[in-house]
XYZ file of C-alpha atoms in Angstrom:
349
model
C -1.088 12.132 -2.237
C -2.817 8.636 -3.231
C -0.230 6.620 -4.666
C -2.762 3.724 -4.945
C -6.673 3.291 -4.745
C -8.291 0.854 -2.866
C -10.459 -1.424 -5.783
C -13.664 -2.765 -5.666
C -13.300 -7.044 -5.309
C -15.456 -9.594 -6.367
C -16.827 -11.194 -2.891
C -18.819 -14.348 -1.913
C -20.495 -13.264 0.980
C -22.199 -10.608 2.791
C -19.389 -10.635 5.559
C -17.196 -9.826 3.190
C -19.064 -7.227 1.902
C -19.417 -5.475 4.914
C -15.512 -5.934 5.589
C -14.591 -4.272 1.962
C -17.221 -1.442 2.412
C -15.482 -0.488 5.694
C -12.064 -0.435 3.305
C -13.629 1.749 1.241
C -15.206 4.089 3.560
C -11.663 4.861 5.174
C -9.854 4.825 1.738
C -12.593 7.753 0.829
C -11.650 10.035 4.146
C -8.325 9.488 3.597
C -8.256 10.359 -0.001
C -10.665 13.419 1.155
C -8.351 15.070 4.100
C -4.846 13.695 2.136
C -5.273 13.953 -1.912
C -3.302 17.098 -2.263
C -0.849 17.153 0.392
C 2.535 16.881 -0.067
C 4.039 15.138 3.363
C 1.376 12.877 3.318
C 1.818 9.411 1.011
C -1.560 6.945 0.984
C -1.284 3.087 -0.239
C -4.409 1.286 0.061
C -4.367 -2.234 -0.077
C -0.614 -2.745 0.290
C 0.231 -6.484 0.112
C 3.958 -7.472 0.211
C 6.716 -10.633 0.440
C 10.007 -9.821 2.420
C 11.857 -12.973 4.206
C 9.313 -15.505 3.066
C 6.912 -13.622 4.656
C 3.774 -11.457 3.178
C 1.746 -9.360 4.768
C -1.244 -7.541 3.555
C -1.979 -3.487 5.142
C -5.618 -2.379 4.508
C -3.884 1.284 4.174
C -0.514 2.607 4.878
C 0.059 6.209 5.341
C 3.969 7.524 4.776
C 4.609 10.944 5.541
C 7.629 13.234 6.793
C 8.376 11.982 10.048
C 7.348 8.088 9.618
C 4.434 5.850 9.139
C 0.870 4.890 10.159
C -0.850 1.649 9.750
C -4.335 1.396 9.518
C -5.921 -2.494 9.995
C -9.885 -1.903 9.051
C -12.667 -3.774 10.672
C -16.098 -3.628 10.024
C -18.222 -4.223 13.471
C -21.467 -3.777 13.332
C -21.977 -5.287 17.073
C -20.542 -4.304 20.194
C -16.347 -4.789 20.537
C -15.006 -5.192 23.929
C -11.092 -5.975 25.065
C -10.308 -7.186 28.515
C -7.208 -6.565 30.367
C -5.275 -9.854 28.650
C -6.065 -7.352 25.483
C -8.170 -10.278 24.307
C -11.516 -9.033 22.236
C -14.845 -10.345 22.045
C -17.730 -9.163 19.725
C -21.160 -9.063 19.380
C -23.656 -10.756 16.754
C -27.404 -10.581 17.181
C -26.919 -10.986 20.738
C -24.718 -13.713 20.947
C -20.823 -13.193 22.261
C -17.959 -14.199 19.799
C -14.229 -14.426 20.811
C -12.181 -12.862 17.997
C -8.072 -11.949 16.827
C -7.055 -8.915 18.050
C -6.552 -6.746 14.865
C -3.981 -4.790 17.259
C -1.317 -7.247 17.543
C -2.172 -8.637 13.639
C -1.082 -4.842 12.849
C 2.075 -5.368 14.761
C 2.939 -8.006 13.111
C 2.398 -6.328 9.536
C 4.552 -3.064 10.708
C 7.179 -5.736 11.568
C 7.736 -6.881 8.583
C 7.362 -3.955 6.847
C 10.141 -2.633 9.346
C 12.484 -5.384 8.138
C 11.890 -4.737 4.847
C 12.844 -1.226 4.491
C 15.511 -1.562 6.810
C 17.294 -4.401 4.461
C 16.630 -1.636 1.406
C 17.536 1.476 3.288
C 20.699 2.437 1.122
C 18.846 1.991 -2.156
C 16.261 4.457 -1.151
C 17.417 6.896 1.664
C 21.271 8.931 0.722
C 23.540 9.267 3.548
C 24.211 11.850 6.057
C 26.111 14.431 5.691
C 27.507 12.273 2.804
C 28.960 9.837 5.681
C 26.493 7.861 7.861
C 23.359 5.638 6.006
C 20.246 6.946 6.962
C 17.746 4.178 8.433
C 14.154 3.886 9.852
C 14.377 2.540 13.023
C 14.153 6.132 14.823
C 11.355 7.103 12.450
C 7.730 7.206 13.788
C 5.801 3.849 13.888
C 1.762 4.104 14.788
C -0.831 1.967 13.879
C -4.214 2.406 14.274
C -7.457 -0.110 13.842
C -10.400 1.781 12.243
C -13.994 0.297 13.172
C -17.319 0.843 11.593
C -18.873 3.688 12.794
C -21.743 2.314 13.914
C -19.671 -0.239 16.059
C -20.813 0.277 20.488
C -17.097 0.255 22.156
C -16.403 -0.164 25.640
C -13.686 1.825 26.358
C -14.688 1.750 30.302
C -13.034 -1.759 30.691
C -10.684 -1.536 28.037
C -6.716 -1.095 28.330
C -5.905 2.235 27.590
C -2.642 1.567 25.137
C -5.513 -0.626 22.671
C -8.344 2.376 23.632
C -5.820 4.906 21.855
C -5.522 2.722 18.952
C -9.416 1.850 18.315
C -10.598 4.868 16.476
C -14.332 5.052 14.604
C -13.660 5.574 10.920
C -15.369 9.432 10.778
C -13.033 10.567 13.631
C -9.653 8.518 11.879
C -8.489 12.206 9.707
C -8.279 13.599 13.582
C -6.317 10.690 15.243
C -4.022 10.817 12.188
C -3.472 14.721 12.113
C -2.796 14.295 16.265
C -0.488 11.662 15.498
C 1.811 13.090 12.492
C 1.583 16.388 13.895
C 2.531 17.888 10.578
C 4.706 21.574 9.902
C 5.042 24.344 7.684
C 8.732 24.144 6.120
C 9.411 27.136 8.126
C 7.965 25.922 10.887
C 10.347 23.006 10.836
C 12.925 25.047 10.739
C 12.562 27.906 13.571
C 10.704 25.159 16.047
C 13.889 23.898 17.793
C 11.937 21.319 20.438
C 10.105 19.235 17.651
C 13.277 16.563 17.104
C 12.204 13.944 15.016
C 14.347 13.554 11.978
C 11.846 13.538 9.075
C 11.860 12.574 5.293
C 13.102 15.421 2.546
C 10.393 15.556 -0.337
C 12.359 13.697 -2.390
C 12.790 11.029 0.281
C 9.300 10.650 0.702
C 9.015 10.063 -3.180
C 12.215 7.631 -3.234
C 9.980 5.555 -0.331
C 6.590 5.904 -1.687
C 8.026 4.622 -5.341
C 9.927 1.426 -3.684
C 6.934 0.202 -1.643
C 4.645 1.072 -5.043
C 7.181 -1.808 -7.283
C 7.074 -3.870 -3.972
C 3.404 -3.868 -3.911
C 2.066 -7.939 -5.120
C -1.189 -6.566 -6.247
C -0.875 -3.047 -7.544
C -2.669 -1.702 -11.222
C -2.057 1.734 -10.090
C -2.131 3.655 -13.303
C -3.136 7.842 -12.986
C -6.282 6.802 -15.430
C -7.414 4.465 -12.984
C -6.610 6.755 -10.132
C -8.429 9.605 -12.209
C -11.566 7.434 -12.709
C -11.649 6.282 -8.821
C -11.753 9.508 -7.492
C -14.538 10.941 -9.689
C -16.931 7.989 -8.645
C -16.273 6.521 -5.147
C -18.659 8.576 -2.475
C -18.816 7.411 1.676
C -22.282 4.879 1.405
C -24.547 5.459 4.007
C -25.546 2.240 5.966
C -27.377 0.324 3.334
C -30.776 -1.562 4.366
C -30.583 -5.453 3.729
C -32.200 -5.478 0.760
C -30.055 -2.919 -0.824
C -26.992 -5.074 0.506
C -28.131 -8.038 -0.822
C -28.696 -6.365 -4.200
C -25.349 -5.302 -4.255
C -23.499 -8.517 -2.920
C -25.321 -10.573 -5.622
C -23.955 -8.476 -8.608
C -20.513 -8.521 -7.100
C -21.219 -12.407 -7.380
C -22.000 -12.235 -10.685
C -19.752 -10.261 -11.764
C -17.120 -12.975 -10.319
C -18.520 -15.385 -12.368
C -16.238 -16.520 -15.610
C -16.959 -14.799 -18.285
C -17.479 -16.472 -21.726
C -14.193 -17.366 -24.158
C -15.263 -14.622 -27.004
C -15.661 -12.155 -24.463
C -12.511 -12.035 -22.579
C -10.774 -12.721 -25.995
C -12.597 -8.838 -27.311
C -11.130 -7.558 -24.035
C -7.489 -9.209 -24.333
C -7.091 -10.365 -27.821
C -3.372 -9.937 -27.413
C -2.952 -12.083 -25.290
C -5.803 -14.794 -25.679
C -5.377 -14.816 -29.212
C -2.132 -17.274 -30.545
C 0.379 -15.113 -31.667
C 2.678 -15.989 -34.705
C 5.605 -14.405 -34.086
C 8.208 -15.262 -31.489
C 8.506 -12.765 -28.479
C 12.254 -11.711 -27.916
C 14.133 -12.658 -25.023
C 14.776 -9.617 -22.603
C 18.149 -8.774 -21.848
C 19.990 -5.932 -20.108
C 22.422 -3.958 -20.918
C 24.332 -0.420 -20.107
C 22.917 1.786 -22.721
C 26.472 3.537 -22.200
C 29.178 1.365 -23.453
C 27.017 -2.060 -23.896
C 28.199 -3.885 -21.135
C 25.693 -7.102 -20.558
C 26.826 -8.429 -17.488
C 29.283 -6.768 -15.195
C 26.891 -4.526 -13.502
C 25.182 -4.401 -10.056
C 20.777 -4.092 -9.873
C 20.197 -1.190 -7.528
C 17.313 0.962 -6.714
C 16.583 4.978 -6.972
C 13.986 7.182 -6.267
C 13.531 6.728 -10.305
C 12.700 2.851 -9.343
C 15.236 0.014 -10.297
C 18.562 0.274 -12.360
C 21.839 -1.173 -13.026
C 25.077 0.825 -12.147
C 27.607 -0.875 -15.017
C 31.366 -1.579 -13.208
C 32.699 -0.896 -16.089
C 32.310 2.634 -16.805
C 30.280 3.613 -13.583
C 26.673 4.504 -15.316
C 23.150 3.968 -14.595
C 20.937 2.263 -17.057
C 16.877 1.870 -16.238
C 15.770 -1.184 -15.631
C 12.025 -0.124 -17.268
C 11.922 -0.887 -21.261
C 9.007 -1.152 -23.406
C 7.158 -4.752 -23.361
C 8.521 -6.666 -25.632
C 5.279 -8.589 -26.932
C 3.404 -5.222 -27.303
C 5.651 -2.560 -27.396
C 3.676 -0.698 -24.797
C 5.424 1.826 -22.330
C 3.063 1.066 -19.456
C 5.236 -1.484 -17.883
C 6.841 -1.784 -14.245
C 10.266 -3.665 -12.627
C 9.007 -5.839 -9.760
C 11.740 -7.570 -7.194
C 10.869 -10.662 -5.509
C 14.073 -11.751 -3.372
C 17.051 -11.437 -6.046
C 14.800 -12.155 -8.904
C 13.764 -9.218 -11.200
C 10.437 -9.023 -13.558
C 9.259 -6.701 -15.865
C 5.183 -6.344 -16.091
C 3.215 -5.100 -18.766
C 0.071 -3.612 -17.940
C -1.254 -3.261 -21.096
C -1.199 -7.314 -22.727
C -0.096 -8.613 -18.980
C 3.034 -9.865 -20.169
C 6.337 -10.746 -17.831
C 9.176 -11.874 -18.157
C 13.043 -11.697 -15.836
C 15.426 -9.563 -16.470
C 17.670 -10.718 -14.065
């Protein structure tokens, strides 16, 4: 299942052109091979704060028995590692030292760790109704996808950074050999495959926390809808069709006149007259307004009220628009209600 899209960015240059196709090329095989299953959670893009820290994942894969991160690089050259695990590349002939996208992985499935750990008992129940469940023990692989038309020398190259460096057409194999995914039954008769793995609704409970964690997301299923009926793998585009395509992207990151983005947002370009009210929570139960805890389900963030022990959503309509399409973000101990409709915000705690 795609919980989010990768989207098309403005860009300046034809460097980062190339590096946003290749992001798009292995968002399309992994929406191709994964769209429909059911143990298998996709977030492309994934950018995230934890600690005073953010980190950015090209894609992140969740699925029954753990996770997969994916860095993406396009190389059109030849790519070679030594046995420091230091890599050099190739341009037009001339030899360019450059950051290992292995260890800048490592450091992204860190934090990512540390995140999720610190959150485990809002989003994973407890065994046996006794011990928390964690994800230390689950699987943790990442991979770095190349271009396909990248030359890599795998003769000279360390063998634990040669299993990670997959081509982007072969990437659906290395991640099938990796998860190593079973039939329910399966699961259940197959007595030597131990890994503890993710119920359904576990998977959901995960994939909706790091959705609200995400810094960047405008997932919405219309969007999603829309994405999927038009993106197609390119082909390797000649350089005049490249540079045809980088200059509109540079246009269309141009600003864009007052009356027009005012026809696109008048609610919120346009002054409003009327004063927007001041959020406030409280337990839709007995109307309690401040003895109550934030916590977060696989329904996404709530309040449980001390006083008479119920849950009350965190999610209300936006205020300045009344429009359901709105989302709880949490940023440390700080949370914010977005509108996606009039791209209001405002805390609620």
């Amino acid at each position: 299942m795609i919980l989010k899209n990768k989207s098309l960015q403005a860009v300046q240059s034809a460097q980062a052109y190339a590096g946003q196709k290749q992001e798009l090329d292995v968002a399309f095989f992994l929406r191709r091979a994964f769209k429909d299953h059911p143990q298998v959670l996709v977030i492309n893009d994934f950018k995230f704060s934890f600690n005073d820290e953010t980190a950015q994942i090209d894609h992140l894969i969740i699925y029954t028995y753990g996770f997969v991160l994916i860095e993406s690089k396009s190389i059109k050259g030849q790519v070679k590692v030594n046995q420091q695990e230091e890599w050099t590349r190739s341009h037009q002939g001339t030899w360019f030292g450059m950051a290992s996208p292995i260890k800048q992985v490592e450091l992204q499935q860190a934090l990512l760790l540390q995140l999720l750990t610190h959150h485990r008992s809002e989003i994973l129940g407890k065994l046996l109704g006794i011990k928390q469940q964690g994800f230390r023990l689950r699987g943790w692989d990442h991979l770095c996808a190349v271009s396909s038309d990248a030359i890599i020398n795998r003769d000279t190259m360390p063998k634990q950074v040669s299993e990670k460096l997959v081509k982007t057409e072969f990437l659906v194999d290395k991640l099938n050999e990796i998860m190593n995914l079973k039939g329910k039954f399966t699961r259940l008769v197959n007595f030597t495959d131990t890994r503890p793995d993710f119920s359904q609704d576990e998977l959901n409970s995960i994939g909706d926390f790091l959705i609200n964690q995400d810094i960047n997301s405008e997932r919405t299923q219309e969007q999603s809808e829309s994405r999927e009926s038009t993106e197609e793998p390119t082909k390797i585009k000649d350089a005049e069709a490249i540079f045809l395509e980088t200059q509109s992207l540079q246009q269309a990151a141009q600003p864009q006149p007052i009356m027009q983005l005012q026809e696109a947002h008048p609610s919120y370009l346009t002054p409003q007259n009327h004063a927007v009210p001041q959020l406030k929570l409280t337990c839709k139960h007995c109307g309690e307004s401040a003895n109550y805890q934030p916590m977060y389900g696989k329904y996404g963030y709530y309040i449980h009220c001390n006083q008479c022990t119920k849950n009350t959503p965190m999610k209300q309509d936006c205020p300045q628009c009344q429009s359901k399409l709105t989302r709880v973000q949490k940023r440390q101990e700080t949370y914010t209600l977005h509108c996606q409709d009039c791209c209001f915000s405002q805390q609620v705690i």
